[in-house]
Amino acid sequence: MPISLMKHKMPEQDPKIRATNFEEVALGYSEEDAVAEANRCLNCKVPQCRKGCPVEVDIPGFIAKIKEKDFAGSIAVVKEANSLPAICGRVCPQESQCEKYCVLAKRGESVAIGRLERFVADRSLAQGDNTQPIAYAADAQKVAVIGSGPAGLSAAGELAKKGYKVTIFEALHTAGGVLSYGIPEFRLPKDDIVKVEIDSLKKMGVEIEVNAVAGKLFTVDELMDEDGFSAVFISTGAGLPHFMGIEGENFNGVYSANEFLTRCNLMKAYQFPTHATPIHVGNNVAVIGGGNVAMDAARTSLRLGAEHVYIVYRRGEEELPARLEEVHHAKEEGIDFKLLHNPVAILGDEQGWVKKMRCIKMELGEPDASGRRRPIEIPGSEFEIDVDTVVVAIGQGPNPLVQSTTPGMDTNKRGNIVANEETGATTKAGVFAGGDIVTGAATVILAMGAGKKAAAAIDDYLKTKKQ
Amino acid sequence: MFKILKKQVLSPGVLLFDLEAPRIAKKAEPGQFVILRVNDEGERVPLTIADFNREKGTITIIFQEVGASTQLLGALNEGESILDLVGPLGKKTHIEPDMGTIVCIGGGIGVAPVYPIARGLKQAGNKVISIMGAKSKEILIFEDEMKAVSDEVYVTTDDGSYGIKGFVTTALQQLIDKGVKIAEVIAIGPVVMMRSVAEATRPYGIPTVVSLNPIMVDGTGMCGGCRVQIGNESKFACVDGPEFDAHQVDFKGLMMRQRTYKTQEAQEKDHVCRCEQQGLTKGADCECQSH
């Protein structure tokens, strides 16, 4: 029988129903689907898919075990390279990573690597966590990780496996970084997935201290000089929201996507007043931006009861940086895409509430330095739309709290920490950095890759230092 | 978990807690704040650090029971704990020796956060004149504490039941009229009071600092919910402040943004009270509209 050129479909919640709840949209493969999908894999001698994976999971290896129905063996192969597979299988933009390089993609659809990774991870979680605590040596060295997002969690897991006693310091009251406050429940369940994967790290022996703001409660120097940490890994992410700087951005009803999503995901404002944090969503919501954060905010608005939700993006469909599947889901749920549009002002009423947004139409010019075609305003094309909530999702920068209290560690002109691309080493001895704080806002899996590389480099550094 | 070591009623609806928090106490400076969360369903509430004791490892918070979250907090007793406490947050007050005469103004429970600032200024060797304002004598707090750290103290009450009849600006104007050479004014209290102080000092060009209290979520600069307009710039009060040059602050915009969740706050208070009626949480002498 010839191999199907299409992926096996994954069951999903009906768009009309799911747009009113916060439960997961994509329901995951059954065992039967997973085995059938695994059988599409040609087990290439030189697997191209692996070079698309930032942590180089042995993809044909774990898929081969699914074919044999050796699911425990399969997850073991994944976990050698990736400590958070249930998360990555859900949120990686596979179409631009592993699946992009799959040989089947040349003729049809690639093997559904992400869905298969998710399948084996979920199956293993459902069977209960059998993580064993690490037996630390009496003279095990201590390593501090600042920030508990994907980069920090990945570095901590790798360092623990190498025998280091790791403490993660997290500023918020819940670990996970963007996995907890940013990515919504309907894409990444918190209690069933994020918490469980973080708990298994704790079980392994990683300590997580919440409510601990680096740069305020302690400095990097204090961790190394007073608290006995031999090395520090900084993974504080890109958490500083950018605003547009246009007129009317301080009206009530204008949110940064960070605030909007934090209220909803971390504080569970969608369960107000059972949960005490309020959120304000009107009937007409405009979300500005075209990335995953914008999609998440738009789809969250729908679920909070908005009648009409716009995505306002200054480039075209092809330039949307969001994950393909999420754009597709957003459209199915009825999000109105205003592409090639840019806001120029937000207008409010006497009481200070948002009423309208003035937009201008755009066209695409020549490619800019980033290689994307530059949007140019079309003169005289301004018009107004009625909105009562505006969510600004145009990107985030680095929070300066740690950098500004760490003398001897260089930052670039954007405020990102300067670190060696391969090792994460900063200009300060013993201090490493990785993830969005170095690269600027990127993806979960790239941050995890950076955490993994830095863990290896920290291991080298501490071994060399000991000799 | 952070244990409540001491609970004291300062005036009706105004409570003082000493919390066991040695690491925060070690780092806290005048002008900074904490964010707390009472329980798993709780919201994050910003409160100024009213005092800290590095030896005992405690910090003091003072709060008024104005909404559901502060009522929930107020219902806790000594020996009980709150779930989350994070800090110290925000920038510390600018304090150095030989600044001259500083007038410290506290309105209502704003006296609490002014206290460590006045103490810090005094310890640095400055002359401290304090003005404390309250609606009436019964709700005046921290008088003895303020006297202990000030060279002069003036109390004003709106109804004249104690001290000077009038507002804090009445006493401030008297000092200005007497020709007292004021190097700086620091004012903390309700927004209308801080705005009045800013207007009172503006014509004389007296440098004036206020501590702003916009709505906050994380308190670490990651959401911008607390953004305030300072001159031509939008600033995040949690990391750029909370103290700012009073003559640059857009008070109207601040008050507008503080009203964002008025509807939800009423709904939430109502929700809590109905819970109490049903015996789901501790019954209290609640004064909200639902009864």
mmCIF file of N, CA and C in Angstrom, chain A residues 61-128:
data_model
loop_
_atom_site.group_PDB
_atom_site.id
_atom_site.type_symbol
_atom_site.label_atom_id
_atom_site.label_comp_id
_atom_site.label_asym_id
_atom_site.label_seq_id
_atom_site.Cartn_x
_atom_site.Cartn_y
_atom_site.Cartn_z
ATOM 1 N N GLY A 61 14.061 7.583 15.614
ATOM 2 C CA GLY A 61 14.204 6.623 16.712
ATOM 3 C C GLY A 61 12.937 6.508 17.543
ATOM 4 N N PHE A 62 12.384 7.652 17.919
ATOM 5 C CA PHE A 62 11.200 7.560 18.777
ATOM 6 C C PHE A 62 9.975 7.137 17.972
ATOM 7 N N ILE A 63 9.948 7.490 16.677
ATOM 8 C CA ILE A 63 8.811 7.083 15.840
ATOM 9 C C ILE A 63 8.857 5.570 15.579
ATOM 10 N N ALA A 64 10.074 5.020 15.418
ATOM 11 C CA ALA A 64 10.206 3.574 15.197
ATOM 12 C C ALA A 64 9.607 2.802 16.369
ATOM 13 N N LYS A 65 9.811 3.319 17.577
ATOM 14 C CA LYS A 65 9.273 2.627 18.760
ATOM 15 C C LYS A 65 7.742 2.713 18.798
ATOM 16 N N ILE A 66 7.173 3.800 18.269
ATOM 17 C CA ILE A 66 5.708 3.887 18.206
ATOM 18 C C ILE A 66 5.175 2.820 17.248
ATOM 19 N N LYS A 67 5.888 2.632 16.143
ATOM 20 C CA LYS A 67 5.487 1.585 15.179
ATOM 21 C C LYS A 67 5.407 0.232 15.866
ATOM 22 N N GLU A 68 6.374 -0.019 16.782
ATOM 23 C CA GLU A 68 6.407 -1.302 17.499
ATOM 24 C C GLU A 68 5.474 -1.299 18.710
ATOM 25 N N LYS A 69 4.767 -0.200 18.922
ATOM 26 C CA LYS A 69 3.908 -0.016 20.110
ATOM 27 C C LYS A 69 4.706 -0.070 21.415
ATOM 28 N N ASP A 70 5.992 0.244 21.318
ATOM 29 C CA ASP A 70 6.806 0.331 22.541
ATOM 30 C C ASP A 70 6.781 1.804 22.990
ATOM 31 N N PHE A 71 5.672 2.206 23.609
ATOM 32 C CA PHE A 71 5.485 3.628 23.922
ATOM 33 C C PHE A 71 6.416 4.103 25.038
ATOM 34 N N ALA A 72 6.673 3.216 26.003
ATOM 35 C CA ALA A 72 7.593 3.584 27.085
ATOM 36 C C ALA A 72 8.989 3.803 26.505
ATOM 37 N N GLY A 73 9.373 2.942 25.573
ATOM 38 C CA GLY A 73 10.674 3.091 24.934
ATOM 39 C C GLY A 73 10.727 4.372 24.124
ATOM 40 N N SER A 74 9.609 4.690 23.492
ATOM 41 C CA SER A 74 9.551 5.880 22.653
ATOM 42 C C SER A 74 9.759 7.160 23.464
ATOM 43 N N ILE A 75 9.060 7.279 24.579
ATOM 44 C CA ILE A 75 9.185 8.514 25.379
ATOM 45 C C ILE A 75 10.592 8.610 25.974
ATOM 46 N N ALA A 76 11.196 7.452 26.262
ATOM 47 C CA ALA A 76 12.569 7.469 26.792
ATOM 48 C C ALA A 76 13.521 8.090 25.772
ATOM 49 N N VAL A 77 13.327 7.744 24.489
ATOM 50 C CA VAL A 77 14.171 8.313 23.435
ATOM 51 C C VAL A 77 13.965 9.828 23.365
ATOM 52 N N VAL A 78 12.709 10.282 23.416
ATOM 53 C CA VAL A 78 12.423 11.723 23.347
ATOM 54 C C VAL A 78 13.070 12.443 24.520
ATOM 55 N N LYS A 79 12.911 11.864 25.709
ATOM 56 C CA LYS A 79 13.377 12.555 26.927
ATOM 57 C C LYS A 79 14.887 12.664 27.029
ATOM 58 N N GLU A 80 15.612 11.821 26.268
ATOM 59 C CA GLU A 80 17.069 11.981 26.252
ATOM 60 C C GLU A 80 17.443 13.387 25.782
ATOM 61 N N ALA A 81 16.614 13.932 24.882
ATOM 62 C CA ALA A 81 16.951 15.235 24.305
ATOM 63 C C ALA A 81 16.030 16.358 24.786
ATOM 64 N N ASN A 82 14.846 16.015 25.236
ATOM 65 C CA ASN A 82 13.839 17.044 25.509
ATOM 66 C C ASN A 82 13.128 16.726 26.809
ATOM 67 N N SER A 83 13.291 17.606 27.814
ATOM 68 C CA SER A 83 12.690 17.306 29.108
ATOM 69 C C SER A 83 11.227 17.751 29.208
ATOM 70 N N LEU A 84 10.698 18.467 28.206
ATOM 71 C CA LEU A 84 9.304 18.928 28.283
ATOM 72 C C LEU A 84 8.524 18.579 27.004
ATOM 73 N N PRO A 85 8.465 17.292 26.656
ATOM 74 C CA PRO A 85 7.900 16.918 25.351
ATOM 75 C C PRO A 85 6.403 17.188 25.198
ATOM 76 N N ALA A 86 5.623 17.079 26.271
ATOM 77 C CA ALA A 86 4.176 17.317 26.142
ATOM 78 C C ALA A 86 3.923 18.780 25.788
ATOM 79 N N ILE A 87 4.833 19.647 26.231
ATOM 80 C CA ILE A 87 4.711 21.072 25.918
ATOM 81 C C ILE A 87 5.174 21.333 24.481
ATOM 82 N N CYS A 88 6.362 20.834 24.141
ATOM 83 C CA CYS A 88 6.902 21.090 22.801
ATOM 84 C C CYS A 88 6.028 20.491 21.703
ATOM 85 N N GLY A 89 5.495 19.296 21.937
ATOM 86 C CA GLY A 89 4.628 18.681 20.939
ATOM 87 C C GLY A 89 3.421 19.552 20.639
ATOM 88 N N ARG A 90 3.055 20.405 21.602
ATOM 89 C CA ARG A 90 1.885 21.274 21.430
ATOM 90 C C ARG A 90 2.221 22.642 20.846
ATOM 91 N N VAL A 91 3.323 23.240 21.290
ATOM 92 C CA VAL A 91 3.523 24.654 20.953
ATOM 93 C C VAL A 91 4.646 24.953 19.956
ATOM 94 N N CYS A 92 5.460 23.959 19.598
ATOM 95 C CA CYS A 92 6.506 24.234 18.607
ATOM 96 C C CYS A 92 5.871 24.575 17.257
ATOM 97 N N PRO A 93 6.471 25.507 16.521
ATOM 98 C CA PRO A 93 6.016 25.735 15.143
ATOM 99 C C PRO A 93 6.674 24.690 14.242
ATOM 100 N N GLN A 94 6.138 23.470 14.269
ATOM 101 C CA GLN A 94 6.818 22.366 13.572
ATOM 102 C C GLN A 94 6.984 22.649 12.082
ATOM 103 N N GLU A 95 6.038 23.403 11.508
ATOM 104 C CA GLU A 95 6.110 23.640 10.056
ATOM 105 C C GLU A 95 7.379 24.389 9.658
ATOM 106 N N SER A 96 7.989 25.092 10.617
ATOM 107 C CA SER A 96 9.242 25.773 10.262
ATOM 108 C C SER A 96 10.434 25.126 10.959
ATOM 109 N N GLN A 97 10.188 23.973 11.635
ATOM 110 C CA GLN A 97 11.313 23.274 12.273
ATOM 111 C C GLN A 97 11.396 21.846 11.743
ATOM 112 N N CYS A 98 11.225 20.853 12.610
ATOM 113 C CA CYS A 98 11.415 19.459 12.202
ATOM 114 C C CYS A 98 10.619 19.077 10.946
ATOM 115 N N GLU A 99 9.327 19.436 10.924
ATOM 116 C CA GLU A 99 8.461 18.944 9.836
ATOM 117 C C GLU A 99 8.784 19.603 8.497
ATOM 118 N N LYS A 100 9.440 20.761 8.571
ATOM 119 C CA LYS A 100 9.833 21.460 7.349
ATOM 120 C C LYS A 100 10.812 20.605 6.528
ATOM 121 N N TYR A 101 11.647 19.838 7.237
ATOM 122 C CA TYR A 101 12.709 19.091 6.562
ATOM 123 C C TYR A 101 12.322 17.651 6.249
ATOM 124 N N CYS A 102 11.143 17.221 6.667
ATOM 125 C CA CYS A 102 10.700 15.837 6.429
ATOM 126 C C CYS A 102 10.637 15.587 4.921
ATOM 127 N N VAL A 103 11.174 14.437 4.493
ATOM 128 C CA VAL A 103 11.255 14.142 3.060
ATOM 129 C C VAL A 103 9.862 14.062 2.432
ATOM 130 N N LEU A 104 8.862 13.653 3.209
ATOM 131 C CA LEU A 104 7.498 13.562 2.678
ATOM 132 C C LEU A 104 6.929 14.942 2.330
ATOM 133 N N ALA A 105 7.421 15.977 2.988
ATOM 134 C CA ALA A 105 6.900 17.324 2.768
ATOM 135 C C ALA A 105 7.134 17.784 1.327
ATOM 136 N N LYS A 106 8.096 17.129 0.645
ATOM 137 C CA LYS A 106 8.377 17.517 -0.748
ATOM 138 C C LYS A 106 7.240 17.098 -1.677
ATOM 139 N N ARG A 107 6.532 16.040 -1.301
ATOM 140 C CA ARG A 107 5.473 15.505 -2.157
ATOM 141 C C ARG A 107 4.076 15.783 -1.598
ATOM 142 N N GLY A 108 3.968 15.907 -0.285
ATOM 143 C CA GLY A 108 2.661 16.112 0.332
ATOM 144 C C GLY A 108 2.845 16.701 1.711
ATOM 145 N N GLU A 109 2.220 16.105 2.711
ATOM 146 C CA GLU A 109 2.395 16.592 4.077
ATOM 147 C C GLU A 109 3.452 15.774 4.798
ATOM 148 N N SER A 110 4.205 16.446 5.638
ATOM 149 C CA SER A 110 5.261 15.778 6.396
ATOM 150 C C SER A 110 4.633 14.807 7.397
ATOM 151 N N VAL A 111 5.479 13.947 7.971
ATOM 152 C CA VAL A 111 5.034 13.145 9.112
ATOM 153 C C VAL A 111 4.664 14.110 10.240
ATOM 154 N N ALA A 112 3.587 13.811 10.970
ATOM 155 C CA ALA A 112 3.134 14.704 12.044
ATOM 156 C C ALA A 112 3.978 14.482 13.295
ATOM 157 N N ILE A 113 5.228 14.950 13.226
ATOM 158 C CA ILE A 113 6.195 14.682 14.302
ATOM 159 C C ILE A 113 5.738 15.268 15.634
ATOM 160 N N GLY A 114 5.232 16.511 15.581
ATOM 161 C CA GLY A 114 4.770 17.173 16.805
ATOM 162 C C GLY A 114 3.639 16.402 17.457
ATOM 163 N N ARG A 115 2.676 15.965 16.660
ATOM 164 C CA ARG A 115 1.531 15.237 17.214
ATOM 165 C C ARG A 115 1.976 13.907 17.819
ATOM 166 N N LEU A 116 2.988 13.278 17.195
ATOM 167 C CA LEU A 116 3.476 12.003 17.721
ATOM 168 C C LEU A 116 4.256 12.209 19.021
ATOM 169 N N GLU A 117 5.039 13.281 19.072
ATOM 170 C CA GLU A 117 5.769 13.583 20.306
ATOM 171 C C GLU A 117 4.769 13.816 21.433
ATOM 172 N N ARG A 118 3.725 14.603 21.109
ATOM 173 C CA ARG A 118 2.681 14.868 22.081
ATOM 174 C C ARG A 118 2.007 13.573 22.529
ATOM 175 N N PHE A 119 1.750 12.689 21.576
ATOM 176 C CA PHE A 119 1.073 11.434 21.910
ATOM 177 C C PHE A 119 1.860 10.621 22.936
ATOM 178 N N VAL A 120 3.152 10.415 22.667
ATOM 179 C CA VAL A 120 3.916 9.572 23.611
ATOM 180 C C VAL A 120 4.106 10.275 24.958
ATOM 181 N N ALA A 121 4.219 11.589 24.926
ATOM 182 C CA ALA A 121 4.387 12.327 26.182
ATOM 183 C C ALA A 121 3.106 12.254 27.019
ATOM 184 N N ASP A 122 1.966 12.477 26.371
ATOM 185 C CA ASP A 122 0.690 12.437 27.089
ATOM 186 C C ASP A 122 0.423 11.041 27.648
ATOM 187 N N ARG A 123 0.766 10.036 26.839
ATOM 188 C CA ARG A 123 0.519 8.678 27.263
ATOM 189 C C ARG A 123 1.345 8.355 28.504
ATOM 190 N N SER A 124 2.574 8.838 28.508
ATOM 191 C CA SER A 124 3.441 8.591 29.650
ATOM 192 C C SER A 124 2.951 9.360 30.887
ATOM 193 N N LEU A 125 2.482 10.597 30.686
ATOM 194 C CA LEU A 125 1.955 11.374 31.819
ATOM 195 C C LEU A 125 0.708 10.700 32.404
ATOM 196 N N ALA A 126 -0.142 10.174 31.507
ATOM 197 C CA ALA A 126 -1.386 9.554 31.959
ATOM 198 C C ALA A 126 -1.111 8.311 32.795
ATOM 199 N N GLN A 127 0.030 7.691 32.534
ATOM 200 C CA GLN A 127 0.358 6.472 33.283
ATOM 201 C C GLN A 127 1.054 6.752 34.602
ATOM 202 N N GLY A 128 1.187 8.033 34.915
ATOM 203 C CA GLY A 128 1.804 8.381 36.194
ATOM 204 C C GLY A 128 3.288 8.622 36.033
#
